[in-house]
Amino acid sequence: MRVGHPIQGFLRAFIVVGLLAGPTIARAQMPDLRALARIDVDASRIEDFGPDLQLELALSHPVPWRVFTLDNPRRLVADFAEVDFAGTDLTTVLNSDLVSSVTHGRYRDGWSRLVLGLEAPMRIETAGLAVGPTGGANALKLSLAPTSEREFAATVGAPESGIFALPAPQKVAEPVERQRGERPLRIVLDPGHGGIDPGAEADGMTEADLILTVAREMADGLRKDGHHVTLTRDSDTFVPLERRVTIAREARADLFLSLHADALAEGRASGATVYTLSDEASDVASQKLAERHDRADLLAGIDLHAHDDQVALVLMDMARLETAPRSERLAAHLVDGLARQTGDLHKRPRLKAGFSVLKAPDIPSVLLELGFLSNARDRANLADPAWRANAIKGVCDAVLAWAREDAAEARLLRK
């Protein structure tokens, strides 16, 4: 069997357990397929070249493929993900005494199949997909040579592991309904950094360790208020930025709170700051912090930025129309809560930046810098259990106030 795809990584992703076999498929059973790779019949050929059989199938664009032989009856099978055979008649390009029949169509959801009946045992000598430049010619090219009945029988069959297996049906999760005060809040706390990324360091303290302690204490406080809390990490481990957002979505989070305590090489920044998402940072310091957080993830060898198509981008923007104001209100409540309980706020406690962990379009998200390890007073505060308890009380109060306001708005919108 031969398998292939013009993109090596894409091929690796398709190597999963599966079995394809069985008789040819009647074209009359095949539905009309749209927006798929199409066959250029005029540029295709099935012909003899001396004792060999050669097939060239011209395609509108490259697709994953595989070829193999089957017996009883003898046939060559080519599977694609996915080719539109509608209106295609490859018998018009058949010029071979070695091929007794040509059938094609849709094999199963997501896959198409081409079957050539063979008059004699043949082995696949070469198989490859020639990929042209953008807008250029693409063609699957096969060459088969005569072989003995014994060798043919020994090589036929689709293997038990192949690129064309379908995953088991998955139950689609129910949409997450906006909280209306009728159930506990589902909160995801995100202790920044961890593992190979310690974050900021100063005076023997690391941001990753300190913030994990704060997150655990904050989770206890929120749970005492009746909320369900999930941590993106509960040990000194590295969690990629995009994975942190995925954890929040898997937890069906009502809100996402990322916790940090960074350091600045220049300036005397101090106090807590609450960030919401923006494509542009509020100030130079915000931009440097955003670059620092995101760069740490890239340096660990993980770059999972999505490549969304235009429709997905529009849908994400529509989702943010609802979540962005909710995030802003959460940030405002956090500033008020911390002001009442600690009074230790940055001179500009409400800022915006392009932090990756804030980019979930469907979850109200904020990032809280509790202080700066580069500032001696902030370091002392963060190391003090009593100060942390006050700060956590401020956060818990803010979450309760936000939840009431958010639920009231949700109930009003529902009417």
GROMACS .gro file of C-alpha atoms in nm:
model
  415
    1MET     CA    1   0.000   0.000   0.000
    2ARG     CA    2   0.113   0.358  -0.066
    3VAL     CA    3  -0.011   0.660   0.120
    4GLY     CA    4   0.068   1.022   0.071
    5HIS     CA    5  -0.002   1.389   0.116
    6PRO     CA    6   0.188   1.695  -0.004
    7ILE     CA    7   0.224   1.813   0.357
    8GLN     CA    8   0.419   1.570   0.574
    9GLY     CA    9   0.268   1.684   0.904
   10PHE     CA   10  -0.082   1.643   0.767
   11LEU     CA   11  -0.001   1.287   0.671
   12ARG     CA   12   0.124   1.204   1.020
   13ALA     CA   13  -0.200   1.336   1.165
   14PHE     CA   14  -0.399   1.091   0.955
   15ILE     CA   15  -0.211   0.774   1.048
   16VAL     CA   16  -0.477   0.616   1.272
   17VAL     CA   17  -0.627   0.270   1.310
   18GLY     CA   18  -0.871   0.163   1.037
   19LEU     CA   19  -0.956  -0.088   0.768
   20LEU     CA   20  -1.082  -0.024   0.419
   21ALA     CA   21  -1.184  -0.309   0.193
   22GLY     CA   22  -1.483  -0.435   0.004
   23PRO     CA   23  -1.632  -0.428  -0.344
   24THR     CA   24  -1.660  -0.138  -0.580
   25ILE     CA   25  -1.934   0.122  -0.536
   26ALA     CA   26  -2.212   0.203  -0.781
   27ARG     CA   27  -2.197   0.562  -0.896
   28ALA     CA   28  -2.577   0.588  -0.886
   29GLN     CA   29  -2.561   0.567  -0.506
   30MET     CA   30  -2.327   0.863  -0.471
   31PRO     CA   31  -2.463   1.206  -0.369
   32ASP     CA   32  -2.349   1.525  -0.533
   33LEU     CA   33  -2.023   1.640  -0.370
   34ARG     CA   34  -1.933   2.008  -0.362
   35ALA     CA   35  -1.628   2.224  -0.289
   36LEU     CA   36  -1.396   1.921  -0.314
   37ALA     CA   37  -1.102   1.829  -0.535
   38ARG     CA   38  -1.224   1.776  -0.891
   39ILE     CA   39  -1.091   1.562  -1.175
   40ASP     CA   40  -0.958   1.714  -1.496
   41VAL     CA   41  -1.048   1.432  -1.733
   42ASP     CA   42  -0.872   1.592  -2.030
   43ALA     CA   43  -0.541   1.587  -1.839
   44SER     CA   44  -0.586   1.235  -1.699
   45ARG     CA   45  -0.487   0.900  -1.850
   46ILE     CA   46  -0.506   0.526  -1.788
   47GLU     CA   47  -0.288   0.345  -2.039
   48ASP     CA   48  -0.042   0.066  -2.100
   49PHE     CA   49   0.327   0.136  -2.133
   50GLY     CA   50   0.469  -0.188  -2.263
   51PRO     CA   51   0.390  -0.453  -2.002
   52ASP     CA   52   0.324  -0.187  -1.736
   53LEU     CA   53   0.011   0.005  -1.643
   54GLN     CA   54   0.029   0.378  -1.586
   55LEU     CA   55  -0.236   0.601  -1.432
   56GLU     CA   56  -0.227   0.979  -1.408
   57LEU     CA   57  -0.521   1.146  -1.234
   58ALA     CA   58  -0.521   1.526  -1.265
   59LEU     CA   59  -0.669   1.700  -0.958
   60SER     CA   60  -0.780   2.058  -0.897
   61HIS     CA   61  -0.586   2.062  -0.568
   62PRO     CA   62  -0.381   1.818  -0.358
   63VAL     CA   63  -0.561   1.582  -0.118
   64PRO     CA   64  -0.454   1.299   0.116
   65TRP     CA   65  -0.451   0.968  -0.070
   66ARG     CA   66  -0.355   0.600  -0.058
   67VAL     CA   67  -0.342   0.313  -0.307
   68PHE     CA   68  -0.342  -0.065  -0.261
   69THR     CA   69  -0.456  -0.382  -0.437
   70LEU     CA   70  -0.733  -0.630  -0.355
   71ASP     CA   71  -0.807  -0.982  -0.479
   72ASN     CA   72  -1.119  -1.181  -0.574
   73PRO     CA   73  -1.161  -1.000  -0.803
   74ARG     CA   74  -0.823  -0.844  -0.871
   75ARG     CA   75  -0.837  -0.467  -0.850
   76LEU     CA   76  -0.639  -0.152  -0.780
   77VAL     CA   77  -0.796   0.081  -0.521
   78ALA     CA   78  -0.719   0.452  -0.476
   79ASP     CA   79  -0.879   0.636  -0.182
   80PHE     CA   80  -0.893   1.014  -0.145
   81ALA     CA   81  -0.999   1.268   0.117
   82GLU     CA   82  -1.189   1.384  -0.082
   83VAL     CA   83  -1.252   1.394  -0.461
   84ASP     CA   84  -1.576   1.494  -0.633
   85PHE     CA   85  -1.634   1.234  -0.905
   86ALA     CA   86  -1.974   1.377  -1.002
   87GLY     CA   87  -2.003   1.407  -1.379
   88THR     CA   88  -1.665   1.236  -1.432
   89ASP     CA   89  -1.632   0.950  -1.681
   90LEU     CA   90  -1.281   0.806  -1.666
   91THR     CA   91  -1.368   0.534  -1.917
   92THR     CA   92  -1.308   0.801  -2.183
   93VAL     CA   93  -0.937   0.807  -2.093
   94LEU     CA   94  -0.905   0.430  -2.057
   95ASN     CA   95  -0.652   0.297  -2.310
   96SER     CA   96  -0.536  -0.026  -2.152
   97ASP     CA   97  -0.572  -0.398  -2.208
   98LEU     CA   98  -0.473  -0.452  -1.843
   99VAL     CA   99  -0.782  -0.277  -1.699
  100SER     CA  100  -1.121  -0.444  -1.725
  101SER     CA  101  -1.335  -0.180  -1.551
  102VAL     CA  102  -1.328   0.168  -1.394
  103THR     CA  103  -1.566   0.265  -1.112
  104HIS     CA  104  -1.555   0.552  -0.868
  105GLY     CA  105  -1.761   0.745  -0.616
  106ARG     CA  106  -1.799   0.831  -0.254
  107TYR     CA  107  -1.679   0.551  -0.027
  108ARG     CA  108  -1.783   0.684   0.317
  109ASP     CA  109  -1.821   1.020   0.489
  110GLY     CA  110  -1.517   1.226   0.398
  111TRP     CA  111  -1.360   0.978   0.159
  112SER     CA  112  -1.385   0.890  -0.213
  113ARG     CA  113  -1.268   0.577  -0.395
  114LEU     CA  114  -1.148   0.489  -0.745
  115VAL     CA  115  -1.133   0.118  -0.841
  116LEU     CA  116  -0.965  -0.030  -1.149
  117GLY     CA  117  -1.044  -0.394  -1.231
  118LEU     CA  118  -0.721  -0.574  -1.324
  119GLU     CA  119  -0.698  -0.839  -1.596
  120ALA     CA  120  -0.373  -0.977  -1.454
  121PRO     CA  121  -0.183  -0.966  -1.123
  122MET     CA  122   0.008  -0.637  -1.094
  123ARG     CA  123   0.225  -0.482  -0.825
  124ILE     CA  124   0.249  -0.110  -0.744
  125GLU     CA  125   0.594   0.002  -0.860
  126THR     CA  126   0.571   0.377  -0.797
  127ALA     CA  127   0.307   0.608  -0.654
  128GLY     CA  128   0.323   0.978  -0.588
  129LEU     CA  129   0.130   1.304  -0.594
  130ALA     CA  130   0.290   1.570  -0.809
  131VAL     CA  131   0.201   1.911  -0.665
  132GLY     CA  132   0.214   2.211  -0.893
  133PRO     CA  133   0.252   2.576  -0.795
  134THR     CA  134  -0.048   2.766  -0.662
  135GLY     CA  135  -0.319   2.734  -0.923
  136GLY     CA  136  -0.103   2.487  -1.117
  137ALA     CA  137  -0.141   2.120  -1.209
  138ASN     CA  138  -0.160   1.846  -0.947
  139ALA     CA  139  -0.165   1.479  -1.038
  140LEU     CA  140  -0.161   1.139  -0.872
  141LYS     CA  141   0.079   0.924  -1.076
  142LEU     CA  142   0.089   0.543  -1.045
  143SER     CA  143   0.294   0.279  -1.221
  144LEU     CA  144   0.211  -0.092  -1.193
  145ALA     CA  145   0.420  -0.381  -1.323
  146PRO     CA  146   0.330  -0.747  -1.386
  147THR     CA  147   0.385  -0.989  -1.099
  148SER     CA  148   0.310  -1.350  -1.015
  149GLU     CA  149  -0.018  -1.469  -0.867
  150ARG     CA  150   0.168  -1.572  -0.552
  151GLU     CA  151   0.335  -1.233  -0.502
  152PHE     CA  152   0.011  -1.049  -0.580
  153ALA     CA  153  -0.179  -1.253  -0.320
  154ALA     CA  154   0.090  -1.183  -0.061
  155THR     CA  155   0.064  -0.804  -0.098
  156VAL     CA  156  -0.308  -0.738  -0.136
  157GLY     CA  157  -0.531  -0.578   0.123
  158ALA     CA  158  -0.569  -0.253   0.314
  159PRO     CA  159  -0.368  -0.264   0.637
  160GLU     CA  160  -0.530  -0.251   0.981
  161SER     CA  161  -0.375   0.092   1.036
  162GLY     CA  162  -0.440   0.344   0.764
  163ILE     CA  163  -0.492   0.714   0.715
  164PHE     CA  164  -0.855   0.681   0.618
  165ALA     CA  165  -1.014   0.545   0.935
  166LEU     CA  166  -1.300   0.744   1.078
  167PRO     CA  167  -1.301   0.837   1.448
  168ALA     CA  168  -1.569   0.692   1.669
  169PRO     CA  169  -1.878   0.912   1.686
  170GLN     CA  170  -1.843   1.173   1.958
  171LYS     CA  171  -2.126   1.319   2.160
  172VAL     CA  172  -2.139   1.693   2.102
  173ALA     CA  173  -2.143   1.887   2.426
  174GLU     CA  174  -2.445   2.099   2.500
  175PRO     CA  175  -2.388   2.474   2.451
  176VAL     CA  176  -2.276   2.657   2.762
  177GLU     CA  177  -2.562   2.872   2.884
  178ARG     CA  178  -2.483   3.205   3.042
  179GLN     CA  179  -2.520   3.194   3.419
  180ARG     CA  180  -2.838   3.350   3.558
  181GLY     CA  181  -2.774   3.304   3.930
  182GLU     CA  182  -2.948   2.965   3.935
  183ARG     CA  183  -2.637   2.752   3.987
  184PRO     CA  184  -2.282   2.783   4.123
  185LEU     CA  185  -2.037   2.976   3.909
  186ARG     CA  186  -1.779   2.772   3.719
  187ILE     CA  187  -1.452   2.962   3.764
  188VAL     CA  188  -1.114   2.878   3.611
  189LEU     CA  189  -0.808   3.019   3.787
  190ASP     CA  190  -0.494   3.030   3.578
  191PRO     CA  191  -0.168   3.047   3.780
  192GLY     CA  192   0.076   3.196   3.530
  193HIS     CA  193   0.398   3.029   3.414
  194GLY     CA  194   0.524   2.705   3.575
  195GLY     CA  195   0.768   2.424   3.502
  196ILE     CA  196   1.039   2.526   3.258
  197ASP     CA  197   0.897   2.880   3.263
  198PRO     CA  198   0.944   3.023   3.616
  199GLY     CA  199   0.822   3.370   3.516
  200ALA     CA  200   0.964   3.671   3.698
  201GLU     CA  201   1.232   3.618   3.963
  202ALA     CA  202   1.347   3.850   4.241
  203ASP     CA  203   1.506   3.814   4.585
  204GLY     CA  204   1.482   3.434   4.573
  205MET     CA  205   1.112   3.436   4.477
  206THR     CA  206   0.974   3.306   4.148
  207GLU     CA  207   0.646   3.418   4.000
  208ALA     CA  208   0.540   3.063   3.913
  209ASP     CA  209   0.571   2.932   4.271
  210LEU     CA  210   0.424   3.239   4.439
  211ILE     CA  211   0.124   3.262   4.209
  212LEU     CA  212   0.048   2.891   4.246
  213THR     CA  213   0.023   2.947   4.623
  214VAL     CA  214  -0.208   3.244   4.568
  215ALA     CA  215  -0.423   3.044   4.324
  216ARG     CA  216  -0.468   2.756   4.568
  217GLU     CA  217  -0.565   2.995   4.849
  218MET     CA  218  -0.799   3.185   4.617
  219ALA     CA  219  -0.961   2.861   4.502
  220ASP     CA  220  -1.033   2.773   4.866
  221GLY     CA  221  -1.194   3.113   4.922
  222LEU     CA  222  -1.410   3.092   4.611
  223ARG     CA  223  -1.520   2.738   4.695
  224LYS     CA  224  -1.629   2.854   5.040
  225ASP     CA  225  -1.855   3.102   4.859
  226GLY     CA  226  -2.014   2.807   4.676
  227HIS     CA  227  -1.836   2.833   4.340
  228HIS     CA  228  -1.688   2.546   4.138
  229VAL     CA  229  -1.320   2.619   4.075
  230THR     CA  230  -1.072   2.461   3.829
  231LEU     CA  231  -0.699   2.541   3.818
  232THR     CA  232  -0.516   2.528   3.486
  233ARG     CA  233  -0.222   2.386   3.681
  234ASP     CA  234  -0.195   2.262   4.040
  235SER     CA  235   0.177   2.185   4.040
  236ASP     CA  236   0.502   2.328   3.907
  237THR     CA  237   0.433   2.222   3.549
  238PHE     CA  238   0.440   2.402   3.215
  239VAL     CA  239   0.102   2.450   3.048
  240PRO     CA  240   0.097   2.613   2.700
  241LEU     CA  241  -0.103   2.933   2.672
  242GLU     CA  242  -0.363   2.798   2.432
  243ARG     CA  243  -0.402   2.485   2.647
  244ARG     CA  244  -0.497   2.707   2.943
  245VAL     CA  245  -0.787   2.848   2.744
  246THR     CA  246  -0.883   2.497   2.633
  247ILE     CA  247  -0.899   2.388   2.997
  248ALA     CA  248  -1.137   2.675   3.066
  249ARG     CA  249  -1.360   2.572   2.778
  250GLU     CA  250  -1.356   2.208   2.886
  251ALA     CA  251  -1.462   2.323   3.235
  252ARG     CA  252  -1.750   2.516   3.073
  253ALA     CA  253  -1.623   2.821   3.259
  254ASP     CA  254  -1.838   3.123   3.338
  255LEU     CA  255  -1.524   3.330   3.389
  256PHE     CA  256  -1.147   3.294   3.347
  257LEU     CA  257  -0.902   3.469   3.581
  258SER     CA  258  -0.531   3.454   3.502
  259LEU     CA  259  -0.298   3.539   3.793
  260HIS     CA  260   0.049   3.693   3.769
  261ALA     CA  261   0.308   3.893   3.961
  262ASP     CA  262   0.559   4.015   3.706
  263ALA     CA  263   0.869   4.232   3.718
  264LEU     CA  264   0.990   4.527   3.518
  265ALA     CA  265   1.358   4.592   3.457
  266GLU     CA  266   1.295   4.965   3.444
  267GLY     CA  267   1.064   5.196   3.637
  268ARG     CA  268   0.909   5.168   3.981
  269ALA     CA  269   0.576   5.005   3.904
  270SER     CA  270   0.387   4.871   4.203
  271GLY     CA  271   0.041   4.761   4.303
  272ALA     CA  272  -0.226   4.544   4.145
  273THR     CA  273  -0.338   4.585   3.785
  274VAL     CA  274  -0.634   4.426   3.607
  275TYR     CA  275  -0.607   4.367   3.233
  276THR     CA  276  -0.869   4.301   2.970
  277LEU     CA  277  -0.808   4.210   2.608
  278SER     CA  278  -0.705   4.462   2.347
  279ASP     CA  279  -0.512   4.435   2.023
  280GLU     CA  280  -0.307   4.731   2.139
  281ALA     CA  281  -0.155   4.773   2.485
  282SER     CA  282  -0.258   5.068   2.704
  283ASP     CA  283   0.103   5.167   2.761
  284VAL     CA  284   0.461   5.058   2.695
  285ALA     CA  285   0.482   4.857   3.016
  286SER     CA  286   0.166   4.667   2.926
  287GLN     CA  287   0.306   4.583   2.586
  288LYS     CA  288   0.631   4.455   2.738
  289LEU     CA  289   0.443   4.237   2.984
  290ALA     CA  290   0.224   4.092   2.708
  291GLU     CA  291   0.530   4.015   2.496
  292ARG     CA  292   0.701   3.859   2.797
  293HIS     CA  293   0.413   3.627   2.882
  294ASP     CA  294   0.355   3.514   2.525
  295ARG     CA  295   0.725   3.484   2.441
  296ALA     CA  296   0.772   3.246   2.734
  297ASP     CA  297   0.527   3.009   2.571
  298LEU     CA  298   0.699   3.026   2.234
  299LEU     CA  299   1.040   2.970   2.388
  300ALA     CA  300   0.910   2.643   2.530
  301GLY     CA  301   0.856   2.523   2.173
  302ILE     CA  302   0.478   2.553   2.170
  303ASP     CA  303   0.315   2.777   1.911
  304LEU     CA  304  -0.050   2.687   1.874
  305HIS     CA  305  -0.191   3.006   1.726
  306ALA     CA  306  -0.503   2.914   1.527
  307HIS     CA  307  -0.538   2.986   1.158
  308ASP     CA  308  -0.905   3.071   1.140
  309ASP     CA  309  -1.096   3.117   0.817
  310GLN     CA  310  -1.298   3.431   0.762
  311VAL     CA  311  -1.626   3.282   0.877
  312ALA     CA  312  -1.473   3.167   1.205
  313LEU     CA  313  -1.324   3.511   1.263
  314VAL     CA  314  -1.662   3.676   1.211
  315LEU     CA  315  -1.827   3.435   1.455
  316MET     CA  316  -1.554   3.500   1.712
  317ASP     CA  317  -1.602   3.875   1.678
  318MET     CA  318  -1.975   3.831   1.729
  319ALA     CA  319  -1.914   3.631   2.047
  320ARG     CA  320  -1.684   3.901   2.180
  321LEU     CA  321  -1.958   4.160   2.139
  322GLU     CA  322  -2.124   3.990   2.438
  323THR     CA  323  -1.823   3.874   2.639
  324ALA     CA  324  -1.608   4.190   2.613
  325PRO     CA  325  -1.846   4.412   2.818
  326ARG     CA  326  -1.881   4.133   3.074
  327SER     CA  327  -1.503   4.112   3.104
  328GLU     CA  328  -1.484   4.489   3.150
  329ARG     CA  329  -1.740   4.476   3.432
  330LEU     CA  330  -1.551   4.193   3.601
  331ALA     CA  331  -1.230   4.396   3.582
  332ALA     CA  332  -1.405   4.698   3.736
  333HIS     CA  333  -1.537   4.489   4.026
  334LEU     CA  334  -1.191   4.342   4.085
  335VAL     CA  335  -1.037   4.689   4.109
  336ASP     CA  336  -1.309   4.796   4.356
  337GLY     CA  337  -1.270   4.482   4.565
  338LEU     CA  338  -0.892   4.508   4.588
  339ALA     CA  339  -0.912   4.880   4.664
  340ARG     CA  340  -1.140   4.813   4.961
  341GLN     CA  341  -0.943   4.520   5.101
  342THR     CA  342  -0.579   4.622   5.036
  343GLY     CA  343  -0.560   4.967   4.881
  344ASP     CA  344  -0.247   4.848   4.698
  345LEU     CA  345  -0.328   4.937   4.339
  346HIS     CA  346  -0.119   5.046   4.047
  347LYS     CA  347  -0.151   5.413   3.957
  348ARG     CA  348  -0.345   5.291   3.651
  349PRO     CA  349  -0.521   4.980   3.782
  350ARG     CA  350  -0.728   4.918   3.467
  351LEU     CA  351  -0.525   4.845   3.154
  352LYS     CA  352  -0.554   4.655   2.828
  353ALA     CA  353  -0.311   4.426   2.647
  354GLY     CA  354  -0.307   4.145   2.395
  355PHE     CA  355  -0.245   3.857   2.637
  356SER     CA  356  -0.309   3.524   2.463
  357VAL     CA  357  -0.491   3.379   2.764
  358LEU     CA  358  -0.757   3.649   2.731
  359LYS     CA  359  -0.845   3.564   2.371
  360ALA     CA  360  -1.126   3.312   2.428
  361PRO     CA  361  -1.419   3.482   2.251
  362ASP     CA  362  -1.684   3.294   2.451
  363ILE     CA  363  -1.556   3.331   2.811
  364PRO     CA  364  -1.534   3.656   3.011
  365SER     CA  365  -1.161   3.675   3.088
  366VAL     CA  366  -0.930   3.903   3.284
  367LEU     CA  367  -0.565   3.893   3.386
  368LEU     CA  368  -0.474   4.010   3.737
  369GLU     CA  369  -0.121   4.128   3.814
  370LEU     CA  370  -0.133   4.120   4.196
  371GLY     CA  371   0.190   4.315   4.219
  372PHE     CA  372   0.544   4.341   4.088
  373LEU     CA  373   0.828   4.124   4.216
  374SER     CA  374   1.059   4.403   4.106
  375ASN     CA  375   0.913   4.620   4.384
  376ALA     CA  376   1.027   4.549   4.744
  377ARG     CA  377   0.693   4.647   4.900
  378ASP     CA  378   0.496   4.428   4.659
  379ARG     CA  379   0.730   4.136   4.728
  380ALA     CA  380   0.670   4.176   5.101
  381ASN     CA  381   0.293   4.192   5.047
  382LEU     CA  382   0.283   3.885   4.827
  383ALA     CA  383   0.492   3.687   5.077
  384ASP     CA  384   0.262   3.788   5.364
  385PRO     CA  385  -0.027   3.539   5.423
  386ALA     CA  386  -0.235   3.809   5.593
  387TRP     CA  387  -0.204   4.046   5.295
  388ARG     CA  388  -0.284   3.763   5.054
  389ALA     CA  389  -0.594   3.677   5.257
  390ASN     CA  390  -0.716   4.037   5.225
  391ALA     CA  391  -0.645   4.044   4.854
  392ILE     CA  392  -0.827   3.715   4.805
  393LYS     CA  393  -1.123   3.850   5.004
  394GLY     CA  394  -1.131   4.144   4.763
  395VAL     CA  395  -1.133   3.908   4.464
  396CYS     CA  396  -1.407   3.689   4.614
  397ASP     CA  397  -1.623   3.993   4.688
  398ALA     CA  398  -1.568   4.118   4.334
  399VAL     CA  399  -1.670   3.785   4.182
  400LEU     CA  400  -1.991   3.777   4.388
  401ALA     CA  401  -2.080   4.135   4.289
  402TRP     CA  402  -2.007   4.062   3.923
  403ALA     CA  403  -2.208   3.739   3.932
  404ARG     CA  404  -2.517   3.917   4.065
  405GLU     CA  405  -2.494   4.195   3.805
  406ASP     CA  406  -2.418   3.950   3.524
  407ALA     CA  407  -2.709   3.722   3.620
  408ALA     CA  408  -2.950   4.013   3.635
  409GLU     CA  409  -2.852   4.118   3.284
  410ALA     CA  410  -2.884   3.759   3.157
  411ARG     CA  411  -3.235   3.728   3.300
  412LEU     CA  412  -3.333   4.059   3.142
  413LEU     CA  413  -3.197   3.956   2.803
  414ARG     CA  414  -3.382   3.626   2.822
  415LYS     CA  415  -3.710   3.813   2.852
   0.00000   0.00000   0.00000
